[in-house]
């Protein structure tokens, strides 16, 4: 019987290219931060959600489609360097490139290569395509930093096409019963994902201001989403059998009550659980997610070929333990300040 | 089962009573004839108990999902519901099949009697062919805690609509613990009750608590006022020379009351009496605890029978000479009842409920305040010309209980006590119903005897669903009457109410979880405050 000894190479033999400090995920060699949560000199931004793209950085480097979102959310007066997908650049010997993460428009995995070692930070991502954002691209690496928002085996989402169909069926049924249909989804990402798959032959589409603002920003780079912004000037009596797309924070507000009578649904991966649906107090929950589910996370971890996995926001303890037990891959936890949930926009 | 699953989804997806009723009617119109009785059984909470151990279910599902047990447990912790957790982790099937509800429930019952190996084979077999809500419903039936968000009233309304019959008729026919394996839609709803089901009781007429001032009820002379006794509401039936005693919980309790055994030889066939079964000695009722010593005993020794002799305090006559007289006015029914009790040699086993004569409502109030002194827990107020109605109805009958306020809660969490009781689960959290969910509303400790505590501790250890640190969640089965001095609205509590000085008054072994009070009842108590 031969005993295979695992190759011993301790972490201390070389400096880690990426570490976590109190400001964020830090690359000392290039002196840049990835999605930092405190002001720094240079920030590489994975995508435009508020827990990843924060205010106060001297220099922002992000994928070009994230720029209009940055301008909308933290102002146009910043130093922003826009980069294309798959277009590497170097900072102090570190080769840096952005690759599609499939999470929302502009979302990127950030790849860093130094002395033959490749690190990939996923930001937020999903492998299934939403038909709106550039689909996820597999990036081989040695060190893989993954989110774990839905990193438990209870989260296996249905095929999104089934969900789009269910949403349209829900809408159609509500029209027949004389109701408006309110679809709650984050104003950046989920809203566009929904809008791109609504069957416009069913009825009119209206937008909450936060969604309309995002769409207008994205229109500057060529995106065209359906829907009319709701303003105080709108004749509310004409909004009948319509869909209204609004952020979750709009539920239970006087703004929304003016759309009565309506049926309301939440679109989020969390809707996979009955308890979450009940707590939301919605008529229906559609488990439409912009994050990887359990299967996708496992697929990514295996396909990247990484020998070391670092798990960030989500069920990081459980997912990390699972990865090391199941695949024999070294796995640790990166404690970050990214939220477990996606941004909540309150207007 | 797909049609039933669709029904479940529709009921689950709405809070509107009318939509729930319509969903049931729609289901009944398309379902297999044989499935209908099973669906009605499940909807009214008459469902088979869990056939397999939950630890086995967890293990088998983890195996199928290719995950270690610890990961299942972590997931279950997040989901909070076993059936749902199982459904979510099981691999998606590529060979979905449809089964009849009858087949599934037949399996659940059969699986109770087979080996663990066979259980595993059968259950995992179904798992491999079910998905989505079907899988969830299957697992709910498998874990024995399936609850559909409808009250039996809704089911009755739907059946009445579907069968084009009176709600009262439906309610009457659904009474008692009927068996979906032996009944058909025809035997349930079309049979000749008097001949085929002479054992069936009438649906009980239940009183609402009196809110507000009795002076608003009008002239006292129009009311029959009786002491409200604290026994077991029962219906005594003599038909075809047989005797049956039913409890309000629709349990057949004839065997538990040997005192009544000879009544079928004394009373004529076609007699049905409504009254309170209660221990009685020296001309008055004994404490409810005395009754408790008798309930649940298999063998009634001579000693027990002597210590806790039972009578029925009769307050209504529902059937006489085989004729249903429930629509006659109460004063007529009472007069007839009185005559019967005086005519037949009943040897004080059946006693006429006392019609209290008060000069005015103020006198009645005074009696109520001191009802305990008179071995009663308050007063019953019944309109003298009222018919005997079906179910809980407002207007003609009221119960007017003495303070303190009390409420029946379901035990859902337990924690071990301190000091002398450190190794016993003595600290309980109780819940009331909010729609189909149990919401915790209070903790309470004192009030039980040591012996009861040990019994309950034992029960808790055998019926734990989950452990959170020192706290155990237990099967929602045991009902306790909780007394308290005050009640207020509270935002800090999940139930929305806070109780002052809650204590356990007693263990209501005569009640099932579904009989516990509701959140609405709690809120009503607040509204009633002077
Ligand atoms: Zn994000
Ligand atoms: Zn994130």
Tab-separated table of N, CA and C in Angstrom, chain B residues 120-202:
chain	number	residue	atom	x	y	z
B	120	UNK	N	-37.048	2.814	3.769
B	120	UNK	CA	-36.063	3.568	2.988
B	120	UNK	C	-36.285	3.358	1.494
B	121	UNK	N	-36.493	2.097	1.134
B	121	UNK	CA	-36.664	1.797	-0.278
B	121	UNK	C	-37.887	2.521	-0.852
B	122	UNK	N	-38.979	2.456	-0.107
B	122	UNK	CA	-40.222	3.047	-0.613
B	122	UNK	C	-40.130	4.575	-0.657
B	123	UNK	N	-39.653	5.150	0.452
B	123	UNK	CA	-39.626	6.615	0.527
B	123	UNK	C	-38.658	7.206	-0.496
B	124	UNK	N	-37.458	6.636	-0.579
B	124	UNK	CA	-36.504	7.178	-1.564
B	124	UNK	C	-37.033	6.946	-2.981
B	125	UNK	N	-37.796	5.880	-3.162
B	125	UNK	CA	-38.430	5.634	-4.465
B	125	UNK	C	-39.338	6.786	-4.854
B	126	UNK	N	-40.171	7.230	-3.900
B	126	UNK	CA	-41.043	8.377	-4.189
B	126	UNK	C	-40.221	9.638	-4.421
B	127	UNK	N	-39.215	9.813	-3.590
B	127	UNK	CA	-38.365	11.007	-3.738
B	127	UNK	C	-37.803	11.114	-5.153
B	128	UNK	N	-37.490	9.953	-5.731
B	128	UNK	CA	-36.904	9.965	-7.065
B	128	UNK	C	-37.901	10.311	-8.152
B	129	UNK	N	-39.179	10.387	-7.776
B	129	UNK	CA	-40.193	10.652	-8.794
B	129	UNK	C	-41.056	11.865	-8.491
B	130	UNK	N	-40.694	12.631	-7.493
B	130	UNK	CA	-41.488	13.814	-7.158
B	130	UNK	C	-40.601	15.054	-7.158
B	131	UNK	N	-41.216	16.197	-7.422
B	131	UNK	CA	-40.436	17.427	-7.357
B	131	UNK	C	-41.328	18.594	-6.942
B	132	UNK	N	-40.701	19.713	-6.661
B	132	UNK	CA	-41.432	20.947	-6.345
B	132	UNK	C	-42.423	20.777	-5.205
B	133	UNK	N	-43.606	21.360	-5.393
B	133	UNK	CA	-44.606	21.325	-4.332
B	133	UNK	C	-45.103	19.903	-4.070
B	134	UNK	N	-45.114	19.051	-5.097
B	134	UNK	CA	-45.543	17.660	-4.884
B	134	UNK	C	-44.614	16.990	-3.874
B	135	UNK	N	-43.330	17.226	-4.048
B	135	UNK	CA	-42.343	16.643	-3.139
B	135	UNK	C	-42.538	17.213	-1.735
B	136	UNK	N	-42.811	18.499	-1.670
B	136	UNK	CA	-43.020	19.146	-0.375
B	136	UNK	C	-44.245	18.565	0.328
B	137	UNK	N	-45.344	18.424	-0.398
B	137	UNK	CA	-46.569	17.876	0.188
B	137	UNK	C	-46.329	16.434	0.650
B	138	UNK	N	-45.632	15.664	-0.182
B	138	UNK	CA	-45.302	14.284	0.187
B	138	UNK	C	-44.504	14.262	1.495
B	139	UNK	N	-43.496	15.120	1.575
B	139	UNK	CA	-42.660	15.147	2.783
B	139	UNK	C	-43.434	15.630	4.002
B	140	UNK	N	-44.361	16.546	3.780
B	140	UNK	CA	-45.194	17.015	4.881
B	140	UNK	C	-46.028	15.855	5.425
B	141	UNK	N	-46.568	15.041	4.530
B	141	UNK	CA	-47.351	13.888	4.967
B	141	UNK	C	-46.445	12.866	5.650
B	142	UNK	N	-45.199	12.733	5.131
B	142	UNK	CA	-44.241	11.775	5.672
B	142	UNK	C	-43.750	12.183	7.061
B	143	UNK	N	-43.676	13.494	7.296
B	143	UNK	CA	-43.189	13.941	8.601
B	143	UNK	C	-44.356	14.185	9.558
B	144	UNK	N	-45.560	13.934	9.078
B	144	UNK	CA	-46.721	13.939	9.968
B	144	UNK	C	-47.166	15.297	10.459
B	145	UNK	N	-46.667	16.376	9.865
B	145	UNK	CA	-47.109	17.683	10.367
B	145	UNK	C	-47.680	18.556	9.256
B	146	UNK	N	-48.435	17.919	8.397
B	146	UNK	CA	-49.039	18.656	7.299
B	146	UNK	C	-50.207	19.478	7.810
B	147	UNK	N	-50.127	20.770	7.551
B	147	UNK	CA	-51.254	21.637	7.885
B	147	UNK	C	-51.584	22.460	6.659
B	148	UNK	N	-52.825	22.458	6.302
B	148	UNK	CA	-53.243	23.267	5.169
B	148	UNK	C	-53.942	24.480	5.758
B	149	UNK	N	-53.723	25.637	5.136
B	149	UNK	CA	-54.247	26.875	5.719
B	149	UNK	C	-55.732	27.079	5.548
B	150	UNK	N	-56.513	26.110	5.977
B	150	UNK	CA	-57.967	26.303	5.962
B	150	UNK	C	-58.555	25.850	7.286
B	151	UNK	N	-59.588	26.535	7.727
B	151	UNK	CA	-60.307	26.095	8.913
B	151	UNK	C	-61.340	25.067	8.459
B	152	UNK	N	-61.848	24.278	9.403
B	152	UNK	CA	-62.844	23.289	8.994
B	152	UNK	C	-64.110	24.002	8.503
B	153	UNK	N	-64.305	25.204	8.967
B	153	UNK	CA	-65.456	25.984	8.506
B	153	UNK	C	-65.380	26.225	6.992
B	154	UNK	N	-64.160	26.532	6.531
B	154	UNK	CA	-63.963	26.766	5.095
B	154	UNK	C	-64.244	25.488	4.306
B	155	UNK	N	-63.762	24.356	4.845
B	155	UNK	CA	-63.982	23.078	4.167
B	155	UNK	C	-65.481	22.776	4.105
B	156	UNK	N	-66.155	23.040	5.220
B	156	UNK	CA	-67.603	22.796	5.264
B	156	UNK	C	-68.324	23.658	4.230
B	157	UNK	N	-67.931	24.911	4.172
B	157	UNK	CA	-68.563	25.828	3.206
B	157	UNK	C	-68.356	25.335	1.774
B	158	UNK	N	-67.118	24.892	1.493
B	158	UNK	CA	-66.805	24.420	0.142
B	158	UNK	C	-67.615	23.170	-0.190
B	159	UNK	N	-67.700	22.242	0.773
B	159	UNK	CA	-68.451	21.007	0.537
B	159	UNK	C	-69.930	21.310	0.337
B	160	UNK	N	-70.438	22.249	1.127
B	160	UNK	CA	-71.854	22.609	1.008
B	160	UNK	C	-72.127	23.149	-0.396
B	161	UNK	N	-71.173	23.946	-0.874
B	161	UNK	CA	-71.331	24.523	-2.202
B	161	UNK	C	-71.248	23.423	-3.273
B	162	UNK	N	-70.253	22.579	-3.114
B	162	UNK	CA	-70.025	21.526	-4.101
B	162	UNK	C	-71.179	20.525	-4.140
B	163	UNK	N	-71.662	20.133	-2.959
B	163	UNK	CA	-72.704	19.108	-2.893
B	163	UNK	C	-74.115	19.707	-2.908
B	164	UNK	N	-74.167	21.046	-2.892
B	164	UNK	CA	-75.447	21.738	-2.858
B	164	UNK	C	-76.282	21.292	-1.654
B	165	UNK	N	-75.657	21.337	-0.499
B	165	UNK	CA	-76.350	20.976	0.742
B	165	UNK	C	-76.162	22.084	1.762
B	166	UNK	N	-76.928	22.018	2.846
B	166	UNK	CA	-76.787	22.997	3.933
B	166	UNK	C	-75.457	22.795	4.654
B	167	UNK	N	-74.852	23.906	5.089
B	167	UNK	CA	-73.607	23.781	5.843
B	167	UNK	C	-73.793	22.945	7.104
B	168	UNK	N	-74.956	23.122	7.767
B	168	UNK	CA	-75.206	22.372	9.007
B	168	UNK	C	-75.218	20.875	8.752
B	169	UNK	N	-75.766	20.497	7.590
B	169	UNK	CA	-75.820	19.073	7.239
B	169	UNK	C	-74.411	18.535	7.048
B	170	UNK	N	-73.588	19.299	6.335
B	170	UNK	CA	-72.202	18.874	6.085
B	170	UNK	C	-71.457	18.739	7.412
B	171	UNK	N	-71.636	19.744	8.243
B	171	UNK	CA	-70.933	19.741	9.517
B	171	UNK	C	-71.315	18.511	10.347
B	172	UNK	N	-72.587	18.207	10.329
B	172	UNK	CA	-73.083	17.037	11.061
B	172	UNK	C	-72.435	15.753	10.543
B	173	UNK	N	-72.299	15.669	9.240
B	173	UNK	CA	-71.782	14.429	8.659
B	173	UNK	C	-70.266	14.287	8.773
B	174	UNK	N	-69.601	15.391	9.007
B	174	UNK	CA	-68.137	15.309	9.138
B	174	UNK	C	-67.710	15.126	10.589
B	175	UNK	N	-68.690	15.032	11.463
B	175	UNK	CA	-68.365	14.993	12.887
B	175	UNK	C	-67.718	13.652	13.257
B	176	UNK	N	-66.943	13.667	14.317
B	176	UNK	CA	-66.354	12.419	14.808
B	176	UNK	C	-65.121	12.032	14.025
B	177	UNK	N	-64.449	10.998	14.492
B	177	UNK	CA	-63.218	10.564	13.831
B	177	UNK	C	-63.545	9.556	12.738
B	178	UNK	N	-63.967	10.045	11.601
B	178	UNK	CA	-64.302	9.119	10.525
B	178	UNK	C	-63.038	8.691	9.792
B	179	UNK	N	-63.149	7.550	9.140
B	179	UNK	CA	-61.967	6.936	8.558
B	179	UNK	C	-62.033	6.986	7.033
B	180	UNK	N	-61.098	7.747	6.411
B	180	UNK	CA	-61.164	7.876	4.945
B	180	UNK	C	-60.972	6.542	4.218
B	181	UNK	N	-60.430	5.550	4.924
B	181	UNK	CA	-60.225	4.256	4.278
B	181	UNK	C	-61.522	3.455	4.182
B	182	UNK	N	-62.490	3.773	5.036
B	182	UNK	CA	-63.733	3.003	4.974
B	182	UNK	C	-64.898	3.818	4.432
B	183	UNK	N	-64.723	5.140	4.393
B	183	UNK	CA	-65.818	5.980	3.899
B	183	UNK	C	-65.655	6.279	2.413
B	184	UNK	N	-66.786	6.585	1.796
B	184	UNK	CA	-66.766	7.113	0.427
B	184	UNK	C	-67.532	8.423	0.469
B	185	UNK	N	-67.500	9.169	-0.611
B	185	UNK	CA	-68.269	10.409	-0.651
B	185	UNK	C	-69.749	10.089	-0.384
B	186	UNK	N	-70.212	8.965	-0.933
B	186	UNK	CA	-71.619	8.599	-0.762
B	186	UNK	C	-71.923	8.251	0.688
B	187	UNK	N	-71.050	7.433	1.284
B	187	UNK	CA	-71.349	7.018	2.668
B	187	UNK	C	-71.236	8.202	3.616
B	188	UNK	N	-70.352	9.151	3.276
B	188	UNK	CA	-70.191	10.325	4.137
B	188	UNK	C	-71.386	11.263	4.035
B	189	UNK	N	-71.796	11.506	2.796
B	189	UNK	CA	-72.745	12.613	2.609
B	189	UNK	C	-74.145	12.201	2.171
B	190	UNK	N	-74.295	10.944	1.720
B	190	UNK	CA	-75.610	10.569	1.206
B	190	UNK	C	-76.304	9.493	2.044
B	191	UNK	N	-75.579	8.889	2.997
B	191	UNK	CA	-76.168	7.764	3.724
B	191	UNK	C	-77.315	8.223	4.616
B	192	UNK	N	-78.111	7.268	5.048
B	192	UNK	CA	-79.199	7.539	5.974
B	192	UNK	C	-78.626	7.528	7.386
B	193	UNK	N	-78.501	8.689	7.956
B	193	UNK	CA	-77.809	8.796	9.242
B	193	UNK	C	-78.466	7.970	10.326
B	194	UNK	N	-79.764	8.046	10.426
B	194	UNK	CA	-80.461	7.377	11.524
B	194	UNK	C	-80.227	5.877	11.483
B	195	UNK	N	-80.174	5.314	10.266
B	195	UNK	CA	-80.015	3.857	10.177
B	195	UNK	C	-78.546	3.443	10.136
B	196	UNK	N	-77.774	4.104	9.258
B	196	UNK	CA	-76.392	3.661	9.033
B	196	UNK	C	-75.408	4.208	10.058
B	197	UNK	N	-75.719	5.362	10.600
B	197	UNK	CA	-74.743	5.987	11.496
B	197	UNK	C	-75.434	6.466	12.765
B	198	UNK	N	-76.063	5.528	13.447
B	198	UNK	CA	-76.839	5.928	14.627
B	198	UNK	C	-75.926	6.399	15.760
B	199	UNK	N	-74.616	6.193	15.578
B	199	UNK	CA	-73.659	6.613	16.614
B	199	UNK	C	-73.297	8.089	16.502
B	200	UNK	N	-73.629	8.717	15.376
B	200	UNK	CA	-73.169	10.087	15.140
B	200	UNK	C	-73.849	11.115	16.035
B	201	UNK	N	-73.060	11.992	16.631
B	201	UNK	CA	-73.658	13.070	17.429
B	201	UNK	C	-74.093	14.217	16.516
B	202	UNK	N	-74.801	15.174	17.086
B	202	UNK	CA	-75.077	16.410	16.369
B	202	UNK	C	-73.876	17.328	16.564
